[in-house]
Amino acid sequence: MEGDKAAVRRVDGPGESLDVVIVGAGFAGLYMLHRVRALGLSVRVYEAGSDVGGTWYWNRYPGARCDVESMQYSYSFDEALQQDWRWSERFAGQPEILAYANHVADRFDLRRDIAFDTRIEAAHWDEAASSWRLSLPAGRRAAARFLVLATGCLSAAKMPEIPGLGSFAGPVYHTGTWPRDPVDFAGKRVAVIGTGSSGIQAIPVLAEEASHLTVYQRTPNYSLPAGNGPMTAEYEAGWKRDYVERRRLARTTKSGTIYEFGTRSALAVDAEERSREYAARWAKGGANFMHAFNDLALSQEANDTAAEFVRERIAGLVEDPRKAAILSPRDYPIGTKRICLDTRYFETFNRDDVDLVDLRADPIEAITPRGVRTRSGERAFDALVLATGFDAMTGALLAIDLTGRDGERLADKWAAGPRNHLGLMPAGFPNLFTITGPGSPSVLSNVIVSIEQHVEWIAGCLGYLKDHGYAVIASERDAEDAWVAHVNEVAHRTLYPRAASWYMGANVPGKPRVFMPYIGGVGAYREHCATVAAKGYEGFTLEHGIGRYGNPTP
Ligand code: NA7
């Protein structure tokens, strides 16, 4: 690898000039770095945080846990790694996943090419040099032939638009930017605003710690018991025995995760059998419940049966019928907002030190120095927890001032919603790759599976360009238009667009309502991307560009 270091050219004034710059040192950035190094290219990762881990670096809130099983939510690219690493629970908690990211960084000696505490502010395509000019903090600069954005889909924390938020006298924590030092809630009156996955995970733990907890809920969420517990030796051994084959199988599925996939319609069986099936899956725990039948995402009638089953369970778990009614989702199909997995979430509302405020009946008017004022009055708190989510999928990309060919700004190009060829490269932005970008399966999948697929596709592309003496690859507008139309069309064959979800951009005022991820399935998407590459990058133009990259054609 020392040879690679030597290849770093200093041609751009005070900054370094690299073949590849990767933004972000989460799971996507770490693996991308590993693969780019193997190509013998000069590379640097710029990371806004002070260490590796991405989403698992920032989301340290109490109860933070993955909703994909740990045996599946992990890299598959290295057999020794997947055999050596031991997960302690069925669903890993944030500290363990962060430890895993650190282990990977150390095991593959990745840190030496990562610049931490470095947030990319702007990236402008320089046609004359066929490369990207980057603005770093403190006026520093860098240049990169290729720019790979591994910035994550859920990394731009979303603050709620509530008047007076800055006036609260006590500490305010957002789940997505949680402090590194542990927060002590003992003896404190705590408010949580938001009941998505983060709130649903944090609330039971906060209820244990705080002297009193008040939950402010705008929209109730469907949540299933995770069924988490210690990893058993038998379960682990079963996976590790044929890991390679199981990983291969996972890549062919719709979500990149192996579940017990029901092959019948929910409407093809009678109510009793349906209920038995749901109950069995509920008892085992996890998102497997959502795969009981093959049409829950497609048919409202089928979906209603699963939604009703969950509502019945909520009514059984929550003793106070008033609270149970508030906690029961009714106005969108189950699964069309990301399904939540919990550990004793609904049961937490049986505690007499936990209150629930229904913001639909009693909306927040303001945050005050003392606490939260809703229409019915003010409650005083010692700390506020905002579990209000993210500007998903596009937020982190648009936080960078990105300007492509002919001065086109990404923010303008995406003003009516993201347009991104294959979810990988926006037309007009040559040599810019978006790992798990909008228009790819990303958040609808086991994201590590999608990350690996994108990283490998991009590495294959960089290798191809190098070997064939091309320095520039650009998406064709027609191909992008066709892909965006396809993404849209497939989404509208499902029930997903019926919910005001962050998949649709609905949680950010003014954000266009467009279904952003690709719902055609990880397996089909992988095949399509592979075919595009096999056809010499059909739908992309390959250009020789200016300057040296790779092995110029004779
Ligand atoms: P989510 O799923 O976007 O949840 C955010 C929650 O915060 C949701 O209940 C929102 O209610 C609520 N919210 C947002 N703004 C407000 C305001 N202004 N007032 C009251 N309530 C508000 O984010 P998470 O962090 O929980 O999860 C994101 C993903 O991360 C998750 O799916 C996993 O994949 C990991 P709303 O539904 O908008 O009415």
Coordinates of C-alpha atoms and ligand atoms in Angstrom, one line a residue:
M1 CA 0.0 0.0 0.0
E2 CA 3.0 2.3 0.4
G3 CA 3.0 2.6 -3.4
D4 CA -0.5 4.1 -3.2
K5 CA 0.7 6.7 -0.8
A6 CA 3.4 7.7 -3.2
A7 CA 0.8 8.1 -5.9
V8 CA -0.9 11.0 -4.1
R9 CA -0.1 13.9 -6.3
R10 CA 0.1 17.4 -5.0
V11 CA -0.9 19.4 -8.0
D12 CA -3.7 21.6 -6.6
G13 CA -2.1 24.4 -4.7
P14 CA -2.2 23.8 -1.0
G15 CA -4.5 20.8 -1.2
E16 CA -3.9 17.2 -2.1
S17 CA -5.0 15.7 -5.4
L18 CA -6.3 12.2 -5.4
D19 CA -7.7 9.6 -7.7
V20 CA -10.7 9.0 -5.4
V21 CA -12.2 10.9 -2.5
I22 CA -14.8 9.2 -0.4
V23 CA -17.1 11.2 1.8
G24 CA -18.1 9.3 5.0
A25 CA -16.4 6.6 7.1
G26 CA -19.5 4.6 7.9
F27 CA -20.0 1.0 6.6
A28 CA -20.1 2.3 3.0
G29 CA -17.0 4.5 3.2
L30 CA -14.9 1.9 5.0
Y31 CA -15.6 -0.8 2.5
M32 CA -15.2 1.6 -0.5
L33 CA -11.8 2.6 0.8
H34 CA -10.8 -1.0 1.1
R35 CA -11.8 -1.7 -2.5
V36 CA -10.3 1.4 -4.0
R37 CA -6.9 0.6 -2.3
A38 CA -7.0 -2.8 -4.0
L39 CA -7.2 -1.0 -7.4
G40 CA -3.9 0.7 -6.6
L41 CA -5.5 4.2 -6.7
S42 CA -4.7 7.1 -4.4
V43 CA -7.6 7.7 -2.0
R44 CA -8.7 9.7 1.0
V45 CA -11.8 9.5 3.1
Y46 CA -13.1 12.7 4.6
E47 CA -15.4 12.1 7.7
A48 CA -17.3 14.7 9.6
G49 CA -17.2 12.8 12.8
S50 CA -14.2 12.1 15.0
D51 CA -14.2 8.4 14.4
V52 CA -15.5 5.6 12.1
G53 CA -19.0 4.1 12.2
G54 CA -21.3 6.6 10.5
T55 CA -24.9 6.2 11.7
W56 CA -23.7 4.0 14.6
Y57 CA -21.2 6.7 15.6
W58 CA -23.9 9.4 15.8
N59 CA -27.0 7.4 17.0
R60 CA -25.9 6.6 20.6
Y61 CA -29.2 7.2 22.2
P62 CA -30.3 4.8 24.9
G63 CA -31.7 1.6 23.4
A64 CA -30.3 2.2 19.9
R65 CA -30.3 -1.1 18.2
C66 CA -30.3 -2.6 14.7
D67 CA -33.6 -3.9 13.3
V68 CA -31.9 -6.4 11.1
E69 CA -30.5 -9.5 12.8
S70 CA -26.8 -9.2 13.5
M71 CA -25.8 -12.4 11.6
Q72 CA -27.2 -10.6 8.5
Y73 CA -26.4 -7.0 9.4
S74 CA -22.6 -7.4 8.8
Y75 CA -20.1 -7.4 6.0
S76 CA -20.0 -10.5 3.8
F77 CA -17.0 -9.6 1.7
D78 CA -14.4 -11.4 3.8
E79 CA -15.0 -14.9 5.0
A80 CA -12.4 -14.7 7.8
L81 CA -14.0 -11.6 9.1
Q82 CA -17.5 -13.1 9.2
Q83 CA -16.2 -16.2 10.8
D84 CA -14.1 -14.5 13.4
W85 CA -16.5 -11.8 14.6
R86 CA -18.9 -12.8 17.4
W87 CA -22.2 -11.1 18.0
S88 CA -23.5 -11.3 21.5
E89 CA -27.2 -10.8 20.7
R90 CA -29.8 -11.6 18.0
F91 CA -30.1 -7.9 17.3
A92 CA -27.0 -6.0 18.0
G93 CA -27.0 -2.8 20.0
Q94 CA -25.3 0.4 19.0
P95 CA -22.1 -0.1 21.1
E96 CA -21.5 -3.5 19.7
I97 CA -22.0 -2.4 16.0
L98 CA -19.7 0.6 16.6
A99 CA -17.1 -1.8 18.1
Y100 CA -17.5 -3.9 14.9
A101 CA -17.0 -0.9 12.6
N102 CA -13.8 -0.1 14.7
H103 CA -12.7 -3.7 14.4
V104 CA -13.0 -3.6 10.6
A105 CA -11.2 -0.2 10.4
D106 CA -8.3 -1.7 12.4
R107 CA -8.3 -5.2 10.8
F108 CA -8.0 -3.7 7.3
D109 CA -5.7 -0.8 8.4
L110 CA -8.1 1.8 7.1
R111 CA -7.6 4.7 9.5
R112 CA -4.4 5.9 7.9
D113 CA -6.4 7.1 4.8
I114 CA -9.2 8.7 6.8
A115 CA -9.2 12.4 7.7
F116 CA -11.6 12.8 10.6
D117 CA -13.4 16.0 11.8
T118 CA -13.5 17.0 8.1
R119 CA -16.9 18.0 6.7
I120 CA -16.9 18.6 2.9
E121 CA -18.5 21.9 2.3
A122 CA -18.6 22.1 -1.5
A123 CA -17.6 20.0 -4.5
H124 CA -17.5 21.6 -8.0
W125 CA -16.8 19.7 -11.2
D126 CA -13.9 21.2 -13.1
E127 CA -14.3 20.4 -16.7
A128 CA -10.9 21.6 -17.7
A129 CA -9.2 19.2 -15.3
S130 CA -11.8 16.4 -15.5
S131 CA -11.9 16.3 -11.8
W132 CA -13.8 17.5 -8.6
R133 CA -12.6 20.5 -6.6
L134 CA -13.4 20.1 -3.0
S135 CA -13.7 22.8 -0.3
L136 CA -12.8 21.5 3.2
P137 CA -13.1 23.3 6.5
A138 CA -10.8 26.2 7.3
G139 CA -10.3 27.1 3.6
R140 CA -8.5 23.9 2.8
R141 CA -8.9 22.4 -0.6
A142 CA -8.5 19.1 -2.4
A143 CA -9.0 17.6 -5.9
A144 CA -10.4 14.2 -6.8
R145 CA -10.8 12.5 -10.1
F146 CA -13.7 10.5 -8.7
L147 CA -16.0 11.5 -5.8
V148 CA -17.8 8.8 -3.9
L149 CA -20.5 10.0 -1.5
A150 CA -20.9 7.5 1.3
T151 CA -22.8 10.0 3.4
G152 CA -25.6 7.7 4.5
C153 CA -29.4 7.8 4.0
L154 CA -30.3 8.8 7.6
S155 CA -27.5 11.1 8.7
A156 CA -28.9 14.6 8.4
A157 CA -30.8 15.0 11.7
K158 CA -34.1 16.7 11.4
M159 CA -35.0 19.3 14.1
P160 CA -38.7 19.9 14.6
E161 CA -40.2 23.2 13.5
I162 CA -41.4 24.1 17.0
P163 CA -41.4 27.7 18.1
G164 CA -39.2 28.4 21.1
L165 CA -37.0 25.3 20.7
G166 CA -33.9 27.3 21.5
S167 CA -35.4 28.8 24.7
F168 CA -35.5 25.6 26.8
A169 CA -33.3 26.1 29.8
G170 CA -32.3 22.4 30.2
P171 CA -30.4 20.1 27.8
V172 CA -31.9 19.1 24.5
Y173 CA -30.7 15.9 22.8
H174 CA -31.5 14.7 19.3
T175 CA -31.3 10.9 19.0
G176 CA -29.4 11.3 15.7
T177 CA -26.6 13.5 17.2
W178 CA -26.4 12.0 20.6
P179 CA -23.3 13.1 22.7
R180 CA -20.4 10.7 23.1
D181 CA -20.3 11.0 26.9
P182 CA -23.1 9.1 28.6
V183 CA -26.2 11.2 29.6
D184 CA -27.5 10.6 33.1
F185 CA -31.3 10.9 33.3
A186 CA -31.6 9.6 36.9
G187 CA -34.1 11.6 38.9
K188 CA -35.0 13.8 35.9
R189 CA -38.3 14.6 34.3
V190 CA -37.8 13.9 30.6
A191 CA -39.9 14.6 27.5
V192 CA -39.6 12.6 24.3
I193 CA -40.9 14.1 21.1
G194 CA -41.3 11.6 18.3
T195 CA -42.4 7.9 18.1
G196 CA -40.6 6.5 15.1
S197 CA -38.0 3.7 15.4
S198 CA -35.6 5.9 17.5
G199 CA -38.3 7.0 19.9
I200 CA -39.8 3.5 20.2
Q201 CA -36.3 2.1 21.0
A202 CA -35.4 4.9 23.5
I203 CA -38.7 5.3 25.4
P204 CA -38.6 2.0 27.3
V205 CA -34.9 2.6 28.4
L206 CA -35.5 6.3 29.3
A207 CA -38.6 5.2 31.3
E208 CA -36.3 3.0 33.4
E209 CA -33.8 5.8 34.0
A210 CA -35.9 8.9 34.4
S211 CA -38.0 9.8 37.4
H212 CA -40.8 10.7 35.0
L213 CA -41.3 10.4 31.2
T214 CA -43.7 12.2 29.0
V215 CA -44.1 10.9 25.4
Y216 CA -45.3 13.4 22.8
Q217 CA -46.8 11.4 19.9
R218 CA -48.0 12.9 16.6
T219 CA -48.4 9.7 14.6
P220 CA -48.7 6.2 16.2
N221 CA -46.4 3.6 14.6
Y222 CA -46.8 -0.1 14.0
S223 CA -44.2 -1.8 16.1
L224 CA -43.5 -5.5 16.5
P225 CA -41.6 -7.2 19.3
A226 CA -38.0 -7.7 18.3
G227 CA -37.7 -10.9 20.3
N228 CA -34.1 -9.9 21.1
G229 CA -32.0 -12.1 23.3
P230 CA -28.5 -13.5 23.7
M231 CA -27.0 -15.1 20.6
T232 CA -27.1 -18.9 21.0
A233 CA -24.1 -20.9 20.0
E234 CA -26.3 -23.1 17.9
Y235 CA -27.8 -20.2 16.0
E236 CA -24.4 -18.7 15.4
A237 CA -22.9 -22.0 14.3
G238 CA -25.8 -22.6 11.9
W239 CA -25.2 -19.3 10.1
K240 CA -21.4 -19.7 10.1
R241 CA -21.5 -23.2 8.8
D242 CA -22.9 -22.1 5.4
Y243 CA -22.4 -18.3 5.6
V244 CA -21.3 -18.0 2.0
E245 CA -24.3 -19.7 0.6
R246 CA -26.7 -17.8 2.9
R247 CA -25.2 -14.5 2.0
R248 CA -25.5 -15.4 -1.7
L249 CA -29.2 -16.2 -1.1
A250 CA -29.8 -12.9 0.8
R251 CA -28.5 -11.0 -2.2
T252 CA -31.2 -12.5 -4.4
T253 CA -34.1 -11.5 -2.1
K254 CA -36.2 -8.4 -2.3
S255 CA -34.8 -6.8 0.9
G256 CA -31.3 -8.4 1.1
T257 CA -32.4 -10.3 4.2
I258 CA -33.4 -13.9 4.6
Y259 CA -36.8 -14.2 6.2
E260 CA -39.3 -17.0 6.1
F261 CA -41.1 -15.8 3.0
G262 CA -44.8 -16.7 2.9
T263 CA -45.8 -17.7 -0.6
R264 CA -49.6 -17.3 -0.3
S265 CA -51.9 -14.3 -0.3
A266 CA -53.2 -13.3 3.1
L267 CA -56.7 -13.6 1.5
A268 CA -56.1 -17.1 0.4
V269 CA -56.5 -18.5 3.9
D270 CA -59.3 -18.2 6.4
A271 CA -59.2 -15.8 9.4
E272 CA -58.2 -18.5 11.8
E273 CA -55.2 -19.7 9.8
R274 CA -54.2 -16.2 9.1
S275 CA -54.2 -15.3 12.8
R276 CA -52.3 -18.4 13.7
E277 CA -49.6 -17.4 11.2
Y278 CA -49.4 -13.9 12.5
A279 CA -49.3 -15.1 16.1
A280 CA -46.5 -17.5 15.4
R281 CA -44.4 -14.8 13.8
W282 CA -45.2 -12.3 16.5
A283 CA -44.0 -14.8 19.1
K284 CA -40.7 -15.4 17.3
G285 CA -40.1 -11.6 17.0
G286 CA -38.6 -9.5 14.3
A287 CA -39.7 -8.2 10.9
N288 CA -40.4 -11.7 9.8
F289 CA -44.0 -10.9 10.6
M290 CA -44.2 -8.7 7.6
H291 CA -43.4 -11.7 5.3
A292 CA -46.2 -13.9 6.6
F293 CA -48.0 -13.5 3.2
N294 CA -46.8 -12.3 -0.2
D295 CA -49.2 -9.4 -0.7
L296 CA -49.1 -7.3 2.4
A297 CA -47.3 -4.5 0.6
L298 CA -49.5 -4.8 -2.5
S299 CA -53.1 -5.3 -1.4
Q300 CA -54.9 -3.0 1.0
E301 CA -57.3 -5.7 2.0
A302 CA -54.4 -8.1 2.7
N303 CA -52.6 -5.4 4.6
D304 CA -55.6 -4.6 6.7
T305 CA -55.5 -8.1 8.2
A306 CA -51.9 -7.6 9.5
A307 CA -52.7 -4.1 10.7
E308 CA -55.7 -5.3 12.6
F309 CA -53.7 -8.1 14.2
V310 CA -51.2 -5.6 15.5
R311 CA -53.9 -3.2 16.8
E312 CA -55.4 -6.2 18.7
R313 CA -52.0 -6.9 20.2
I314 CA -51.6 -3.3 21.2
A315 CA -55.0 -3.4 22.9
G316 CA -53.9 -6.5 24.8
L317 CA -50.6 -5.0 25.9
V318 CA -51.7 -1.5 27.0
E319 CA -53.9 -1.6 30.1
D320 CA -55.4 1.8 29.7
P321 CA -57.9 1.7 26.7
R322 CA -57.4 5.5 26.2
K323 CA -53.7 5.1 25.8
A324 CA -54.1 1.9 23.7
A325 CA -56.4 3.9 21.3
I326 CA -53.8 6.7 20.9
L327 CA -51.0 4.2 20.3
S328 CA -52.9 2.3 17.6
P329 CA -52.1 3.3 14.0
R330 CA -55.2 3.5 11.7
D331 CA -54.6 5.9 8.9
Y332 CA -51.9 4.2 6.8
P333 CA -51.1 0.7 5.8
I334 CA -48.7 -1.3 8.0
G335 CA -45.2 -1.4 6.7
T336 CA -45.5 1.7 4.5
K337 CA -43.7 3.7 7.2
R338 CA -40.7 1.7 8.2
I339 CA -41.8 -1.1 10.5
C340 CA -40.5 -0.6 14.0
L341 CA -39.1 -3.4 16.3
D342 CA -39.3 -2.9 20.0
T343 CA -38.5 -4.3 23.4
R344 CA -41.4 -3.7 25.7
Y345 CA -42.5 -0.5 24.0
F346 CA -46.2 -0.7 24.5
E347 CA -45.9 -2.2 28.0
T348 CA -43.9 0.9 29.0
F349 CA -47.2 2.9 28.9
N350 CA -48.5 0.8 31.7
R351 CA -46.1 2.4 34.1
D352 CA -47.6 5.2 36.2
D353 CA -44.5 7.3 35.7
V354 CA -45.0 7.4 31.9
D355 CA -47.5 9.8 30.3
L356 CA -48.6 9.9 26.7
V357 CA -49.7 13.1 25.0
D358 CA -51.7 12.8 21.7
L359 CA -50.5 15.7 19.7
R360 CA -53.3 15.2 17.2
A361 CA -55.8 16.2 19.9
D362 CA -53.5 18.5 21.9
P363 CA -50.8 20.0 19.5
I364 CA -47.6 21.5 20.7
E365 CA -47.7 25.3 20.6
A366 CA -44.2 26.0 21.8
I367 CA -41.2 24.9 23.7
T368 CA -40.7 27.2 26.7
P369 CA -37.8 27.8 29.0
R370 CA -39.5 25.4 31.5
G371 CA -40.8 22.7 29.2
V372 CA -43.4 22.0 26.5
R373 CA -46.6 23.9 26.1
T374 CA -49.5 22.2 24.2
R375 CA -52.9 23.6 23.7
S376 CA -54.1 22.1 27.0
G377 CA -51.2 23.6 29.1
E378 CA -47.5 23.6 30.0
R379 CA -45.5 20.7 31.5
A380 CA -42.1 21.2 33.0
F381 CA -39.1 19.1 32.3
D382 CA -35.4 18.8 33.1
A383 CA -34.4 17.4 29.7
L384 CA -35.9 17.1 26.2
V385 CA -35.2 14.3 23.8
L386 CA -36.0 14.9 20.2
A387 CA -36.6 11.6 18.3
T388 CA -37.7 13.6 15.3
G389 CA -35.8 11.7 12.6
F390 CA -33.8 12.8 9.5
D391 CA -33.9 14.6 6.3
A392 CA -33.7 11.2 4.7
M393 CA -31.8 10.1 1.6
T394 CA -31.2 13.5 0.1
G395 CA -30.4 15.6 3.2
A396 CA -26.8 14.7 3.6
L397 CA -26.1 14.9 -0.2
L398 CA -27.7 18.4 -0.5
A399 CA -25.9 19.6 2.6
I400 CA -22.9 19.7 0.3
D401 CA -22.8 22.5 -2.2
L402 CA -22.5 20.2 -5.3
T403 CA -22.1 21.7 -8.7
G404 CA -21.8 19.6 -11.8
R405 CA -21.2 20.2 -15.5
D406 CA -22.1 23.7 -16.9
G407 CA -22.6 25.0 -13.4
E408 CA -25.7 22.9 -12.7
R409 CA -26.4 22.7 -8.9
L410 CA -27.6 19.4 -7.5
A411 CA -30.0 21.3 -5.3
D412 CA -31.6 22.8 -8.5
K413 CA -31.6 19.5 -10.4
W414 CA -33.4 17.8 -7.4
A415 CA -35.8 20.7 -6.7
A416 CA -38.8 18.5 -7.6
G417 CA -37.3 15.3 -6.1
P418 CA -34.1 13.3 -6.6
R419 CA -33.2 12.3 -10.2
N420 CA -30.3 9.8 -10.0
H421 CA -29.4 7.3 -12.7
L422 CA -29.6 3.8 -11.2
G423 CA -29.5 5.5 -7.8
L424 CA -25.7 5.7 -8.4
M425 CA -24.8 8.8 -10.5
P426 CA -26.9 11.9 -11.3
A427 CA -26.7 12.9 -14.9
G428 CA -24.7 16.1 -15.2
F429 CA -22.4 15.1 -12.4
P430 CA -19.7 13.1 -14.0
N431 CA -17.5 10.8 -11.8
L432 CA -19.8 11.3 -8.8
F433 CA -21.1 8.1 -7.2
T434 CA -23.8 8.0 -4.5
I435 CA -23.6 4.8 -2.4
T436 CA -27.2 3.8 -1.5
G437 CA -28.3 6.9 -3.2
P438 CA -32.0 7.8 -3.9
G439 CA -33.3 5.6 -6.7
S440 CA -31.6 2.5 -5.3
P441 CA -32.9 -0.1 -2.8
S442 CA -31.0 1.5 0.1
V443 CA -33.3 2.0 3.1
L444 CA -35.8 -0.6 1.9
S445 CA -33.1 -3.3 2.3
N446 CA -30.6 -4.7 4.7
V447 CA -28.4 -1.7 4.0
I448 CA -25.1 -3.5 4.3
V449 CA -26.1 -5.8 1.5
S450 CA -26.9 -2.8 -0.7
I451 CA -23.7 -1.0 0.4
E452 CA -21.6 -4.0 -0.7
Q453 CA -23.4 -4.2 -4.0
H454 CA -22.8 -0.5 -4.7
V455 CA -19.2 -0.6 -3.6
E456 CA -18.4 -3.6 -5.7
W457 CA -20.1 -2.1 -8.7
I458 CA -18.3 1.2 -8.3
A459 CA -14.9 -0.5 -7.8
G460 CA -15.6 -2.6 -10.9
C461 CA -16.4 0.6 -12.8
L462 CA -13.2 2.4 -11.6
G463 CA -11.2 -0.7 -12.6
Y464 CA -12.8 -0.8 -16.0
L465 CA -12.2 2.9 -16.7
K466 CA -8.6 2.5 -15.6
D467 CA -7.9 -0.5 -17.7
H468 CA -9.5 1.1 -20.8
G469 CA -7.9 4.4 -20.4
Y470 CA -11.0 6.4 -19.6
A471 CA -10.9 9.2 -17.1
V472 CA -14.6 10.2 -17.0
I473 CA -17.9 8.4 -16.8
A474 CA -21.2 10.3 -17.0
S475 CA -24.8 9.3 -16.8
E476 CA -26.9 9.9 -19.9
R477 CA -30.0 12.0 -19.4
D478 CA -32.3 9.6 -21.3
A479 CA -31.1 6.7 -19.3
E480 CA -31.6 8.6 -16.1
D481 CA -35.1 9.7 -17.2
A482 CA -36.0 6.1 -17.9
W483 CA -34.7 4.9 -14.5
V484 CA -36.5 7.6 -12.6
A485 CA -39.8 6.7 -14.4
H486 CA -39.2 3.1 -13.5
V487 CA -38.5 3.8 -9.8
N488 CA -41.7 5.8 -9.7
E489 CA -43.8 3.3 -11.5
V490 CA -42.7 0.4 -9.4
A491 CA -43.4 2.4 -6.2
H492 CA -46.9 3.2 -7.3
R493 CA -47.7 -0.5 -7.8
T494 CA -47.4 -0.8 -4.0
L495 CA -49.1 0.6 -1.0
Y496 CA -46.0 2.6 0.1
P497 CA -47.0 6.0 -1.4
R498 CA -50.1 6.0 0.7
A499 CA -48.3 6.9 3.9
A500 CA -46.8 10.3 4.7
S501 CA -43.4 8.8 5.4
W502 CA -39.8 9.9 5.2
Y503 CA -39.5 7.6 2.2
M504 CA -41.8 10.1 0.5
G505 CA -40.0 13.2 1.9
A506 CA -43.2 13.9 3.8
N507 CA -41.5 14.6 7.2
V508 CA -39.7 17.7 5.9
P509 CA -41.8 20.7 5.2
G510 CA -41.5 21.8 1.6
K511 CA -39.6 18.7 0.5
P512 CA -41.1 17.2 -2.7
R513 CA -43.3 14.2 -2.2
V514 CA -41.5 11.6 -4.3
F515 CA -41.0 8.0 -3.3
M516 CA -37.2 8.0 -3.1
P517 CA -35.9 4.5 -2.7
Y518 CA -36.2 1.8 -5.4
I519 CA -38.7 -0.9 -4.4
G520 CA -38.1 -3.3 -7.2
G521 CA -36.0 -5.5 -5.0
V522 CA -32.3 -6.0 -4.2
G523 CA -32.0 -9.1 -6.3
A524 CA -33.5 -7.7 -9.5
Y525 CA -31.6 -4.4 -9.0
R526 CA -28.3 -6.2 -8.6
E527 CA -28.9 -8.1 -11.8
H528 CA -29.8 -4.9 -13.7
C529 CA -26.7 -3.1 -12.5
A530 CA -24.6 -6.1 -13.5
T531 CA -26.1 -6.1 -16.9
V532 CA -25.4 -2.4 -17.4
A533 CA -21.8 -3.0 -16.5
A534 CA -21.5 -6.1 -18.7
K535 CA -22.7 -4.0 -21.7
G536 CA -19.8 -1.6 -21.3
Y537 CA -21.8 0.7 -19.0
E538 CA -24.9 1.1 -21.1
G539 CA -26.6 4.4 -20.3
F540 CA -23.3 6.0 -19.4
T541 CA -20.8 7.8 -21.6
L542 CA -17.2 7.0 -21.1
E543 CA -14.7 9.8 -22.0
H544 CA -11.0 10.0 -22.1
G545 CA -11.0 13.3 -20.2
I546 CA -8.1 15.5 -19.4
G547 CA -5.0 14.4 -17.6
R548 CA -3.8 10.9 -16.7
Y549 CA -5.9 8.2 -15.1
G550 CA -5.3 4.6 -15.5
N551 CA -3.7 3.1 -18.6
P552 CA -4.4 5.3 -21.7
T553 CA -5.4 3.4 -24.8
P554 CA -2.5 3.1 -27.2
Ligands
NA7_1 P1 -38.8 8.9 12.1 O1 -39.2 7.5 11.8 O2 -38.8 9.9 11.0 O3 -39.7 9.4 13.3 C1 -39.7 10.7 13.7 C2 -40.8 10.9 14.7 O4 -40.8 12.2 15.2 C3 -42.2 10.6 14.1 O5 -43.0 10.0 15.1 C4 -42.7 12.0 13.8 O6 -44.0 12.2 13.8 C5 -42.1 12.8 15.0 N1 -42.0 14.2 14.7 C6 -41.2 14.8 13.8 N2 -41.3 16.2 13.8 C7 -42.2 16.4 14.8 C8 -42.8 17.6 15.4 N3 -42.5 18.8 14.9 N4 -43.7 17.4 16.4 C9 -44.0 16.2 16.8 N5 -43.5 15.1 16.4 C10 -42.6 15.2 15.4 O7 -37.3 9.0 12.7 P2 -36.5 7.9 13.6 O8 -35.2 8.5 14.0 O9 -37.4 7.4 14.6 O10 -36.2 6.7 12.6 C11 -35.6 6.9 11.3 C12 -35.1 5.7 10.8 O11 -33.8 5.4 11.4 C13 -35.8 4.4 11.1 O12 -36.8 4.1 10.2 C14 -34.7 3.4 11.1 O13 -34.5 3.0 9.8 C15 -33.5 4.1 11.6 P3 -44.8 12.0 12.3 O14 -44.8 10.5 12.0 O15 -44.0 12.8 11.3 O16 -46.2 12.5 12.6

